[in-house]
Tab-separated table of C-alpha atoms in Angstrom:
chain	number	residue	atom	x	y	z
A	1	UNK	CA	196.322	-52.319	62.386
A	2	UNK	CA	197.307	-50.684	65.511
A	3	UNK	CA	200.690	-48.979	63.758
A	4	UNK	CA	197.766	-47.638	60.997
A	5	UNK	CA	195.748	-46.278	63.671
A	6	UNK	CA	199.639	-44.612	65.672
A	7	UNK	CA	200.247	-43.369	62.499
A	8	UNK	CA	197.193	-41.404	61.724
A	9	UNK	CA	197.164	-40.377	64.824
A	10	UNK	CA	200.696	-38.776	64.036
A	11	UNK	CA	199.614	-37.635	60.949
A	12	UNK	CA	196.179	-35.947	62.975
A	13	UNK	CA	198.315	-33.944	65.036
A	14	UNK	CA	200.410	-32.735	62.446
A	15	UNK	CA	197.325	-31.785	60.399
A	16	UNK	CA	195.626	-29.846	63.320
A	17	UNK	CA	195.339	-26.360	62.252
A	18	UNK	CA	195.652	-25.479	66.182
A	19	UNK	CA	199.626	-25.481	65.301
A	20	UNK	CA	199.258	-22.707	62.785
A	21	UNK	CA	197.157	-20.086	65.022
A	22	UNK	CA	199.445	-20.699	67.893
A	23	UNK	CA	202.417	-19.550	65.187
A	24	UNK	CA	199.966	-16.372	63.618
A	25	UNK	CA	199.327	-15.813	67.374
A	26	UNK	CA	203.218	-15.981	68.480
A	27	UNK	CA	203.616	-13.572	64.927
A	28	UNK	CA	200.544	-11.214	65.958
A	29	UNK	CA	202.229	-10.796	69.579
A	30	UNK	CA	206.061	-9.992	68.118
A	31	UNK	CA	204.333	-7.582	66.343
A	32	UNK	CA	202.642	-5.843	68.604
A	33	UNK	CA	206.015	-6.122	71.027
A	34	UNK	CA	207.425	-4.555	67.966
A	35	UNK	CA	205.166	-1.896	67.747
A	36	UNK	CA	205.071	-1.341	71.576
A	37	UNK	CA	208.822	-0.495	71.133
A	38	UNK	CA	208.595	1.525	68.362
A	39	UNK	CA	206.060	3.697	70.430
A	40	UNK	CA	208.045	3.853	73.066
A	41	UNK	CA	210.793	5.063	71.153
A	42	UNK	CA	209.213	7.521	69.504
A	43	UNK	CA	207.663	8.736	72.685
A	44	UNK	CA	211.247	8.324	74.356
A	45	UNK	CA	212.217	10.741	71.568
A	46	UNK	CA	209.750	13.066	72.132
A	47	UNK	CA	210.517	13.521	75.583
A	48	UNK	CA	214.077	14.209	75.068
A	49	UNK	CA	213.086	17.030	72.413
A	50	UNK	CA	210.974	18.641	74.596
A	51	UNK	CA	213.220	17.856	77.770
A	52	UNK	CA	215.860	19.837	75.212
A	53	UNK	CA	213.484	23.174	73.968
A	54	UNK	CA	212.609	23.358	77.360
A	55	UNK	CA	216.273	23.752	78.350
A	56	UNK	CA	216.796	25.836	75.671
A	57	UNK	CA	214.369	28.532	76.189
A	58	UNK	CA	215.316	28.691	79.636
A	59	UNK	CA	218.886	29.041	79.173
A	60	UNK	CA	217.911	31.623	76.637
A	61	UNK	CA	215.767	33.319	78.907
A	62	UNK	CA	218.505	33.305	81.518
A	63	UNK	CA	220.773	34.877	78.722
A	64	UNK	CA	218.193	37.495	78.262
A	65	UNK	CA	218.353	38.284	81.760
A	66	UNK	CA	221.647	38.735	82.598
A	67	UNK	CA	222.325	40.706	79.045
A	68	UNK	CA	219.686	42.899	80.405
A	69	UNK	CA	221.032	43.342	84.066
A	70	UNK	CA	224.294	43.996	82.567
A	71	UNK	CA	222.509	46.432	79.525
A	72	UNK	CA	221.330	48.146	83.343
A	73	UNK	CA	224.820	47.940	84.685
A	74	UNK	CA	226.631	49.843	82.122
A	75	UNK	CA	223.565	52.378	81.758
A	76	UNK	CA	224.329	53.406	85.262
A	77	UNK	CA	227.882	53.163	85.270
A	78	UNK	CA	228.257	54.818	81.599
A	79	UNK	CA	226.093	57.920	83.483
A	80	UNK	CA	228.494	57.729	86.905
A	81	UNK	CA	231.693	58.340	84.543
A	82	UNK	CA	233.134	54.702	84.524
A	83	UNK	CA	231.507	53.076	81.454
A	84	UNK	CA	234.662	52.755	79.605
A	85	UNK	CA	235.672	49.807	81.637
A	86	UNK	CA	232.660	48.191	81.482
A	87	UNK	CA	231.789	48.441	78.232
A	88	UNK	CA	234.852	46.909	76.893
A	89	UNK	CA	234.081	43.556	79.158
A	90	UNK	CA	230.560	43.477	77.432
A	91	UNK	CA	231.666	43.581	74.007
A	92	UNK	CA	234.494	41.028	74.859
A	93	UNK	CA	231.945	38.700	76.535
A	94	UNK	CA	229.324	39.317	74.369
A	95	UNK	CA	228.990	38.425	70.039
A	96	UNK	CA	229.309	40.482	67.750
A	97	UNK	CA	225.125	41.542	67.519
A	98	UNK	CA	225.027	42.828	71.189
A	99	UNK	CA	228.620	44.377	71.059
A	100	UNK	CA	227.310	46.344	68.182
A	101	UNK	CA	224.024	47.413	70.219
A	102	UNK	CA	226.089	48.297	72.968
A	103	UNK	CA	227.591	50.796	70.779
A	104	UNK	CA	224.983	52.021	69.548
A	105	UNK	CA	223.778	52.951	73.242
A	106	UNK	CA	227.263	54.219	74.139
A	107	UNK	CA	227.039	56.445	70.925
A	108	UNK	CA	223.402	57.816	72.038
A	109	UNK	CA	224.319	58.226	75.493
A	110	UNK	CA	227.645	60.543	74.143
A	111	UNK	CA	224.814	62.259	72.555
A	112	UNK	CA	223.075	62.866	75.065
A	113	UNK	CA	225.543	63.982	77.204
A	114	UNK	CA	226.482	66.540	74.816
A	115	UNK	CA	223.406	68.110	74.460
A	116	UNK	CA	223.219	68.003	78.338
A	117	UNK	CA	226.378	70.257	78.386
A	118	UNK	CA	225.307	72.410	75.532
A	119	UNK	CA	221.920	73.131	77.257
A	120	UNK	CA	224.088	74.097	80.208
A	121	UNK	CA	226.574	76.260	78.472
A	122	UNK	CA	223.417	77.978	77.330
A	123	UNK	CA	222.119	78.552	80.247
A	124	UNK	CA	225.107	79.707	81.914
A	125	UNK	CA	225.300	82.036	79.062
A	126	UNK	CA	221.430	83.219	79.669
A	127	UNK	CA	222.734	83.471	83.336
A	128	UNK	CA	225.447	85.984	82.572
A	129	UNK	CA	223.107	87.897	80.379
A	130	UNK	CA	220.732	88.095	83.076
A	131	UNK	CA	223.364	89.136	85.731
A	132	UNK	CA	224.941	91.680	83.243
A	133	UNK	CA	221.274	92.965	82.936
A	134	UNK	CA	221.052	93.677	86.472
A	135	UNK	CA	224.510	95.431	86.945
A	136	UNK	CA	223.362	97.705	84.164
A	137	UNK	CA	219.939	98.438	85.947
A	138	UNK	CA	221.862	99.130	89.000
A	139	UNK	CA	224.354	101.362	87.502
A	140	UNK	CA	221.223	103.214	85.664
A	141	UNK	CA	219.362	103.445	89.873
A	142	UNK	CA	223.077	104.203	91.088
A	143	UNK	CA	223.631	106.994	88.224
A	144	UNK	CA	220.094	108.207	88.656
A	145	UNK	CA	220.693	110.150	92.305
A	146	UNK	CA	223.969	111.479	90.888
A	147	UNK	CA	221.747	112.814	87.667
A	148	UNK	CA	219.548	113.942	90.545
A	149	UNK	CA	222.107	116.031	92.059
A	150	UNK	CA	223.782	117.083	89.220
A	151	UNK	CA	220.361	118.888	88.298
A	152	UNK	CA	220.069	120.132	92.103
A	153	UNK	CA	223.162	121.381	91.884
A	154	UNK	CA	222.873	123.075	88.371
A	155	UNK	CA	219.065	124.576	89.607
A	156	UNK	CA	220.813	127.065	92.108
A	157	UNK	CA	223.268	127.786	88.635
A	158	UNK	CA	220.566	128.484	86.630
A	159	UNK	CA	218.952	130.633	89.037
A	160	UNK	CA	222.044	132.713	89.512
A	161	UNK	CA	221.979	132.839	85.804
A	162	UNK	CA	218.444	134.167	85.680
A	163	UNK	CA	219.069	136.585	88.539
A	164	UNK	CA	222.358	137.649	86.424
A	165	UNK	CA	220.469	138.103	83.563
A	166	UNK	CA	217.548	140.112	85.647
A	167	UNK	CA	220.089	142.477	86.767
A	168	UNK	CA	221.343	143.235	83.726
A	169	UNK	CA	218.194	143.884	82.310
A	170	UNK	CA	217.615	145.936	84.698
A	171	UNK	CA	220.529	147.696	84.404
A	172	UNK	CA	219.989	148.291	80.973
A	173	UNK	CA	216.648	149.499	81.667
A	174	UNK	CA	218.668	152.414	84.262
A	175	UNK	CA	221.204	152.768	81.044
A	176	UNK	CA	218.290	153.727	78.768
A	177	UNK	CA	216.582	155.738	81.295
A	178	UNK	CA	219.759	157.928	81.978
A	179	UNK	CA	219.975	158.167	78.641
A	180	UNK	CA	216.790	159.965	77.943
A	181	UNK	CA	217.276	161.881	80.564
A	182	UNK	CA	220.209	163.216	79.193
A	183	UNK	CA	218.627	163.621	76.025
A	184	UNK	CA	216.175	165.275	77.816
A	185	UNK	CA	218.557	167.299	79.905
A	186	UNK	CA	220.614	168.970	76.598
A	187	UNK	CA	217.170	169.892	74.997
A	188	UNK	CA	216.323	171.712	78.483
A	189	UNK	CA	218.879	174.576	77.704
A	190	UNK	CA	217.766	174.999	73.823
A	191	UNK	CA	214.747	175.617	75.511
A	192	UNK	CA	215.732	178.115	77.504
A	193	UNK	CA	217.967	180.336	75.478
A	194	UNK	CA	214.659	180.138	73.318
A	195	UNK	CA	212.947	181.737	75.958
A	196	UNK	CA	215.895	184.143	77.413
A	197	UNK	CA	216.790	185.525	74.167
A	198	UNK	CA	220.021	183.769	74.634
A	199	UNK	CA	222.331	183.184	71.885
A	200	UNK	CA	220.640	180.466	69.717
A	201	UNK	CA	221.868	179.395	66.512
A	202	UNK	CA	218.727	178.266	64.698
A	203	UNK	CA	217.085	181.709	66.052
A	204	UNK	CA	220.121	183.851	64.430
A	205	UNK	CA	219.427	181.977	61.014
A	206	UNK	CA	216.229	182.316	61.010
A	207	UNK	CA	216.636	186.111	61.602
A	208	UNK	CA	218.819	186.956	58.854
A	209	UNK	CA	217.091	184.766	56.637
């Protein structure tokens, strides 16, 4: 009897369903260590891409920055006369995007330079205009007192003129008045032979007739 009673007592102990929720419970836990893991993992991962953007978009910020300090750079040095030497480190260092920007800029700021120095031929053009403007004004004020004597000069001329022509008006006016005087002055003896009874030609005519 007492092995019976050892042996159930086994057989008890073996049946106790405490065995299996112990095992479900050592299951439940794995799985939750499994799971714990698996979060942490993916968590870990997260981390390391956003560890990695963040490093990215500052190194490409950083790149931005020192393209644009160096885009500054050659501006100024491209306007001082020296951008030749610069711009050919740029487009070495640089791909092939920004090297093609870069000339782009040079070929605007060529541009611009041009029309710079065509703007200032232009002016120094409207410069000389204006200057030969003013040498012809004062040639015109420096010509006007020589006009201005010239016609002083040529008054006390025309004056003489005048007074040459007034004299020989005048003497004219003597020539026609000794003229009818003498005219006068050979009718003054028809006259008087008329009146002597001097020889007289139309008289003797006149007689016979």
């Amino acid at each position: 009897m007492p092995r019976l009673r050892y042996n159930n007592s086994i057989l008890q102990i073996l049946r106790q369903p405490a065995t299996t929720q112990h095992i479900n419970m050592l299951l439940l836990l794995l799985l939750l260590l499994l799971l714990l893991l698996l979060l942490l993992l993916v968590l870990l991962v997260l981390l390391v891409l956003v560890v990695v953007v963040v490093v990215v978009l500052v190194l490409l910020v950083l790149l931005m920055l020192i393209y644009y300090n160096k885009d500054k750079e050659e501006s100024s040095s491209s306007s001082s006369g020296s951008s030749s030497s610069s711009s050919s480190s740029s487009t070495i260092s640089r791909p092939d995007n920004i090297s093609s920007n870069s000339s782009s800029k040079q070929q605007q700021q060529q541009q611009q330079q041009q029309q710079q120095q065509q703007q200032q031929q232009q002016q120094q053009q409207q410069q000389q205009q204006q200057q030969q403007h003013q040498q012809q004004h004062q040639q015109q004020q420096q010509q006007q007192p020589q006009q201005q004597q010239q016609q002083q000069q040529q008054q006390p001329q025309q004056q003489q003129q005048q007074q040459q022509q007034q004299q020989q008006q005048h003497q004219q006016q003597q020539q026609q008045q000794q003229q009818q005087q003498q005219q006068q002055h050979t009718c003054v003896p028809s006259l008087r032979c008329l009146h002597r009874g001097g020889h007289n030609p139309y008289r003797d005519k006149a007689s016979k007739n």
